[in-house]
Short mmCIF file of C-alpha atoms in Angstrom, two decimals:
data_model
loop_
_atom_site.label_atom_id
_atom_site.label_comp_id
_atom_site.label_asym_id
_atom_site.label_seq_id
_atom_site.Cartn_x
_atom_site.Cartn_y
_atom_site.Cartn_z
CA UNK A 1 -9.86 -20.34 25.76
CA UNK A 2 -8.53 -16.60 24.34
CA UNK A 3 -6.83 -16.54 20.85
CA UNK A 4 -4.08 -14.53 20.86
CA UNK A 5 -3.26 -12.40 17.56
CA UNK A 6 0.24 -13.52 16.14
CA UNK A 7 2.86 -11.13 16.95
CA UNK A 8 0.96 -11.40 20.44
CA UNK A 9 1.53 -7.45 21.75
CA UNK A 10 1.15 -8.65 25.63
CA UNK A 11 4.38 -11.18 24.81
CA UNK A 12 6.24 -8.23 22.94
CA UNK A 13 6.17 -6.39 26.55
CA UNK A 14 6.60 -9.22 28.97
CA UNK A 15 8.98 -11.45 26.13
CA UNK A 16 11.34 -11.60 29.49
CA UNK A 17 8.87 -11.92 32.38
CA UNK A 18 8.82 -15.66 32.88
CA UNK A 19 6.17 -14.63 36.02
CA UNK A 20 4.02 -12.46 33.26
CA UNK A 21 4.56 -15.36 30.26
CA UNK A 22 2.88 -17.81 33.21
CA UNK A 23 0.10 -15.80 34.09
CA UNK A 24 -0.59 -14.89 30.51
CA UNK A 25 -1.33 -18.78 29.78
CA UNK A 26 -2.53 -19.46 33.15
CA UNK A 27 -5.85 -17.21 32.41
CA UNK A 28 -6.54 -19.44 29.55
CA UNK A 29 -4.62 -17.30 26.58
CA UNK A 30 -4.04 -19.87 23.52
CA UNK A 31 -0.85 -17.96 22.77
CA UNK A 32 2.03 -19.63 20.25
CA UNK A 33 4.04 -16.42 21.09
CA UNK A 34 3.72 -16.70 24.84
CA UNK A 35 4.60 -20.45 24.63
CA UNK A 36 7.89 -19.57 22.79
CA UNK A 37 8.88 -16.97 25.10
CA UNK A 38 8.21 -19.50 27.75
CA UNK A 39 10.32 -22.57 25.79
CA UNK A 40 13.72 -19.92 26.28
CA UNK A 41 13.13 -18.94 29.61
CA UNK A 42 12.73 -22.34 31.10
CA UNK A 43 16.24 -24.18 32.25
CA UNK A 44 14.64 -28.05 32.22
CA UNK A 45 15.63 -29.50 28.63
CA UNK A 46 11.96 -31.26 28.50
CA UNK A 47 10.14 -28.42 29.67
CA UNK A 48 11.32 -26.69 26.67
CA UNK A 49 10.53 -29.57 24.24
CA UNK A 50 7.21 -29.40 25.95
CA UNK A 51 6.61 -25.20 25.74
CA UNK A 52 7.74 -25.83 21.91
CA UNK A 53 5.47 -28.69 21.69
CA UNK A 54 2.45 -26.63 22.64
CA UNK A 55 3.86 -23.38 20.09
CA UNK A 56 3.94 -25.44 17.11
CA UNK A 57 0.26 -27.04 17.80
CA UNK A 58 -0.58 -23.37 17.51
CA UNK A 59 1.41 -22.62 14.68
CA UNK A 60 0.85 -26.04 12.20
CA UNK A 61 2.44 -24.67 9.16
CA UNK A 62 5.77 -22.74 10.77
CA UNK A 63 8.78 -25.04 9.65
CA UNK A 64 11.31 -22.77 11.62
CA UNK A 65 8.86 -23.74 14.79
CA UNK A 66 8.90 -27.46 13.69
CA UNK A 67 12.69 -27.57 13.32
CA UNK A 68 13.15 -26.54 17.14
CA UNK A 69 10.86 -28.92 18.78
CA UNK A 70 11.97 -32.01 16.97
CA UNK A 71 15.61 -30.70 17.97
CA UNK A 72 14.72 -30.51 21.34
CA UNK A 73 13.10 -33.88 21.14
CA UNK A 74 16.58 -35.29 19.61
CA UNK A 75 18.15 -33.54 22.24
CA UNK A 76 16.58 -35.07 25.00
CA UNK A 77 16.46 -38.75 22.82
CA UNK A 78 18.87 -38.90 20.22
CA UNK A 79 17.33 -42.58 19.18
CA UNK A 80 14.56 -40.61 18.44
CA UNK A 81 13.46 -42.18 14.94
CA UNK A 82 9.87 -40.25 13.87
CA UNK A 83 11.74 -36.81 15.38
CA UNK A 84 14.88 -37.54 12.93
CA UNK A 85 13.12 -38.42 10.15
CA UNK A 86 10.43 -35.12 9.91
CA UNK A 87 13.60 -32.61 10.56
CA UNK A 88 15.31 -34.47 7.71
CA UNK A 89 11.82 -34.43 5.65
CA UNK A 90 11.73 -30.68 6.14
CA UNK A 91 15.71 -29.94 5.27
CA UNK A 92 14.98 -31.77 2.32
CA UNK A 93 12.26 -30.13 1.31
CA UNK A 94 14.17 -26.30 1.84
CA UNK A 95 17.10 -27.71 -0.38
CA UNK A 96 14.53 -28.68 -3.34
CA UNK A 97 12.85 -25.35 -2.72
CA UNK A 98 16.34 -23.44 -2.64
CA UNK A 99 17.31 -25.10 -6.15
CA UNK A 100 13.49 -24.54 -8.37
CA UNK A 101 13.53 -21.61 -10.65
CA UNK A 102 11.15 -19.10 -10.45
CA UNK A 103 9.16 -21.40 -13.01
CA UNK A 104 8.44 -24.03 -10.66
CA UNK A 105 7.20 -21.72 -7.90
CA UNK A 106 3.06 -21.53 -7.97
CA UNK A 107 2.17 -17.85 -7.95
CA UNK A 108 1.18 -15.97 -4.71
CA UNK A 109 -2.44 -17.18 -3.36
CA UNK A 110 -4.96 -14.55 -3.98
CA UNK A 111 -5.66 -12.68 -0.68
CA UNK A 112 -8.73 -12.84 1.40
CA UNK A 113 -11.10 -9.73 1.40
CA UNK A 114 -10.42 -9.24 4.97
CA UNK A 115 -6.57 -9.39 4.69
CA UNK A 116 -6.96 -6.73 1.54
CA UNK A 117 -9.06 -4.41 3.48
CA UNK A 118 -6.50 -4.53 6.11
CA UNK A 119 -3.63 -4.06 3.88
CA UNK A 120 -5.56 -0.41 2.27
CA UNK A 121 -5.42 0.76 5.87
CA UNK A 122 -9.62 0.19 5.75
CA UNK A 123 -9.91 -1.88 9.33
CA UNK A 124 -7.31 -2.79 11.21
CA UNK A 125 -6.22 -6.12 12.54
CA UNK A 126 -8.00 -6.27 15.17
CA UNK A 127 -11.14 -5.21 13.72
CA UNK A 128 -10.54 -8.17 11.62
CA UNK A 129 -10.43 -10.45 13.82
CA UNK A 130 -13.42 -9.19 16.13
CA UNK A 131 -15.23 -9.50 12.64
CA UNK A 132 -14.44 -12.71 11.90
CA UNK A 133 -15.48 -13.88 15.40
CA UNK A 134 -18.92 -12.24 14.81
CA UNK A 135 -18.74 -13.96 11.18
CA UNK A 136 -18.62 -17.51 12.96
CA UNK A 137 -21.47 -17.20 16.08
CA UNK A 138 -23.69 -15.88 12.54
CA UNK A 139 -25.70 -18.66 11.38
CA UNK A 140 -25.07 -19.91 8.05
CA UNK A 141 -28.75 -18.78 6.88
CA UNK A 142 -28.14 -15.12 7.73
CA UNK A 143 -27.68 -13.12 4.43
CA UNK A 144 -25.40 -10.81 6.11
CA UNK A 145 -22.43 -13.10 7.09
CA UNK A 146 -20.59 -12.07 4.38
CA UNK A 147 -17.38 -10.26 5.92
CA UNK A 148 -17.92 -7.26 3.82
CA UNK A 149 -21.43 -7.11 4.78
CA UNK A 150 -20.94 -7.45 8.00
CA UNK A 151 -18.23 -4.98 8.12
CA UNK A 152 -20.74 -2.58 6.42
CA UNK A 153 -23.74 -3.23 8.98
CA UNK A 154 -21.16 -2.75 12.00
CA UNK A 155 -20.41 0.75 10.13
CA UNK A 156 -16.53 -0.24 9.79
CA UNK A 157 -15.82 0.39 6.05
CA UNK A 158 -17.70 2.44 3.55
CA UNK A 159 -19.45 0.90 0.44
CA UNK A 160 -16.01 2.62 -1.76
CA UNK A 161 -13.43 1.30 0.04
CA UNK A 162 -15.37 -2.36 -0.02
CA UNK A 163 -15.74 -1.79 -3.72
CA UNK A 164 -11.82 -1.24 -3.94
CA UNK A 165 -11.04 -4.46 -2.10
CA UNK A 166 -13.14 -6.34 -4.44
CA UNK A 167 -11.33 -5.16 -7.02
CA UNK A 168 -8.17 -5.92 -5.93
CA UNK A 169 -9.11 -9.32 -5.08
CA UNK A 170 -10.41 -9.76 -8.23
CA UNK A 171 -7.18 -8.47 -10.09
CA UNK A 172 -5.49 -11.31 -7.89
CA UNK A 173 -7.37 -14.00 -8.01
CA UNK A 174 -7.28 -13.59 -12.18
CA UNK A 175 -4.02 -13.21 -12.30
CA UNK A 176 -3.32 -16.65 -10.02
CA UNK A 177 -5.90 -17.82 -12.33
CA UNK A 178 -8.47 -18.75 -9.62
CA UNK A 179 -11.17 -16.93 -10.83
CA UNK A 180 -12.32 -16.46 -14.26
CA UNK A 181 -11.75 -12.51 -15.19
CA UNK A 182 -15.31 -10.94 -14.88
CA UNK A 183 -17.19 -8.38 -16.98
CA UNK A 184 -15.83 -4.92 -14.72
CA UNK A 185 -12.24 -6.04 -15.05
CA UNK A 186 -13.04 -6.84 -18.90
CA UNK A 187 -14.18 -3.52 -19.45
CA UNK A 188 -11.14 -1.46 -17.92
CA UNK A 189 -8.74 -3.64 -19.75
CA UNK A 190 -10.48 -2.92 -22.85
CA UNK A 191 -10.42 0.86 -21.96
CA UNK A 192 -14.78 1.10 -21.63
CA UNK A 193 -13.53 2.74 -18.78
CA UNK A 194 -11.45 3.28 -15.69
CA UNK A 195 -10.15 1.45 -12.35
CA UNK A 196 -11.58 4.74 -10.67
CA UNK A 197 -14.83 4.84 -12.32
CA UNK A 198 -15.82 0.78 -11.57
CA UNK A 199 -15.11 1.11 -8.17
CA UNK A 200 -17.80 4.16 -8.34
CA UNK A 201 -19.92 1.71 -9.72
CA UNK A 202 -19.07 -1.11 -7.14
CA UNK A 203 -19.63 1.40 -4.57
CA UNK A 204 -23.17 2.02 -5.99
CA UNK A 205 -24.08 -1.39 -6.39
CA UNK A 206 -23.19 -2.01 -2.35
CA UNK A 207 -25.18 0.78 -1.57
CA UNK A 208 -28.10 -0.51 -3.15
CA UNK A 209 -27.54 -3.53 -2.19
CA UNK A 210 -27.63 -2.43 1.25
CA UNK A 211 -31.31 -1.35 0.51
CA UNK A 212 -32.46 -4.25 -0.84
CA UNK A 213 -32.08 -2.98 -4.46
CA UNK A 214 -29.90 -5.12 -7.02
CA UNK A 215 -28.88 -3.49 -10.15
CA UNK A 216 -26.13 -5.35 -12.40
CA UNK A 217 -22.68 -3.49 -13.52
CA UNK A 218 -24.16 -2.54 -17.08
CA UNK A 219 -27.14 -1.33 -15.42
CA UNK A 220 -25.58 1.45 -13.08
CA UNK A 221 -23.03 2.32 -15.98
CA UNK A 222 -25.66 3.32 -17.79
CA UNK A 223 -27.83 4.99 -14.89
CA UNK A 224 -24.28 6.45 -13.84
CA UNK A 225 -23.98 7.65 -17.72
CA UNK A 226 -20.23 6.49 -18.01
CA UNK A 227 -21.39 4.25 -20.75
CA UNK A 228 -24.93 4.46 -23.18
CA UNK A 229 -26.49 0.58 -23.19
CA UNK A 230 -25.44 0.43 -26.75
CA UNK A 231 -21.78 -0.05 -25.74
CA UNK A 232 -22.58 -1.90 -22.47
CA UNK A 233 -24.30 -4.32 -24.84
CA UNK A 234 -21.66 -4.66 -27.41
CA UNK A 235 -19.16 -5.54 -24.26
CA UNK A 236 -21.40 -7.82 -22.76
CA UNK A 237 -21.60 -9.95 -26.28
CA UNK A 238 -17.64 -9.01 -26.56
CA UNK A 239 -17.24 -10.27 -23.04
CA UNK A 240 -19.05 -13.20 -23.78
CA UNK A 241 -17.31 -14.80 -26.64
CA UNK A 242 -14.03 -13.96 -24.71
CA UNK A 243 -15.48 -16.23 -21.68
CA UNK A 244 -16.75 -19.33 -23.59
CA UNK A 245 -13.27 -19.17 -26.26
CA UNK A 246 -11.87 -20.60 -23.33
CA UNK A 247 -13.44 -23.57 -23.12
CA UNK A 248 -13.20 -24.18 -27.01
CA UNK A 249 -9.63 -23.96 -27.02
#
């Protein structure tokens, strides 16, 4: 079976093409797009239900998918009880959601590093997804499954640009408060010194990394000379306190 990206471009093309839409499924494509096309090109009220059926086994978490299979199950069975009961379960649940204040509503879920270095234009998607495929036939012992790694060895992404998704994730994930802010963000907030120059220093530490050579952030700022090891060590202990305050509180 073939996993189709989602918009599927072959189903943007052929979206008409009920001969095209078969063949595209018939040579094994798992493809929610293709199976939607398919579900308004069909005349047969249950072969709908059943192309939806298939589209929103693909697509778990799409409520606007949901919403037209169990109609077309109520369509072909009106007495249809668990069919009734979800669509009203999921109306219900868009009317509570309509009426919540922005209070109510968690923030935004912090990114993944692939989606980030996709969104800066650094791979594209399908260079994402190749990578990921790669990332799950690596065994778990390998030290290089790391996406950002990998994308590294595979020569897709520079050590810089990895350095500025990590930063970005990082910037996200503290402000969702998923992720405890760490000593690099702590220092540019404080004004030790810039967004530019730590991801200079990320970039650094991934090159070196990439040789086998660990050296921590205070290390290369001071190798890098953007800060003597007298201030690096006053942040640390600054840093510090901040960190454990929290759990005091």
């Amino acid at each position: 079976m073939k996993q189709c990206p989602v918009p599927c471009p072959f189903v943007a093309v052929h979206n008409n093409d009920l001969v095209m839409i078969r063949q595209h499924l018939i040579e094994g494509y798992q493809c929610r797009d293709a199976w939607l096309a398919l579900s308004k090109l069909v005349q047969d009220p249950r072969q709908r239900k059943d192309c939806l059926e298939r589209a929103a086994v693909l697509d778990p978490d799409n409520e606007e998918l949901a919403i037209a299979y169990l109609e077309s199950r109520l369509a072909l069975d009106p007495s249809d009880v668990f069919a009734q009961q979800r669509l009203n379960e999921i109306h219900t649940k868009r009317l509570l959601s309509d009426v919540k204040t922005s209070y109510f509503h968690e923030p935004p879920k912090p990114r993944l590093i692939g989606d980030i270095l996709v969104s800066i234009g650094a791979i594209s998607e399908a260079e994402l997804h190749e990578a990921l495929s790669e990332q799950r036939r690596t065994s778990l012992l390998k030290s290089d499954r790391r996406l950002g790694q990998l994308l590294l060895k595979r020569g897709l992404i520079t050590p810089a640009k990895l350095a500025k998704a990590l930063i970005i994730q990082q910037q996200e994930r503290s402000r969702a408060r998923t992720a405890p802010q760490v000593l690099g963000e702590y220092l540019v907030e404080k004004g030790y010194i810039t967004v530019a120059q730590l991801e200079d220093v990320l970039a650094e530490q991934i090159r070196l990394d990439m040789q086998g050579k660990r050296l921590s952030i205070g290390q290369l700022l001071v190798r890098m000379n953007l800060m003597s090891k007298e201030k690096v060590d006053q942040a640390a202990r600054e840093y510090e306190r901040l960190f454990w305050s929290q759990f005091n509180a």
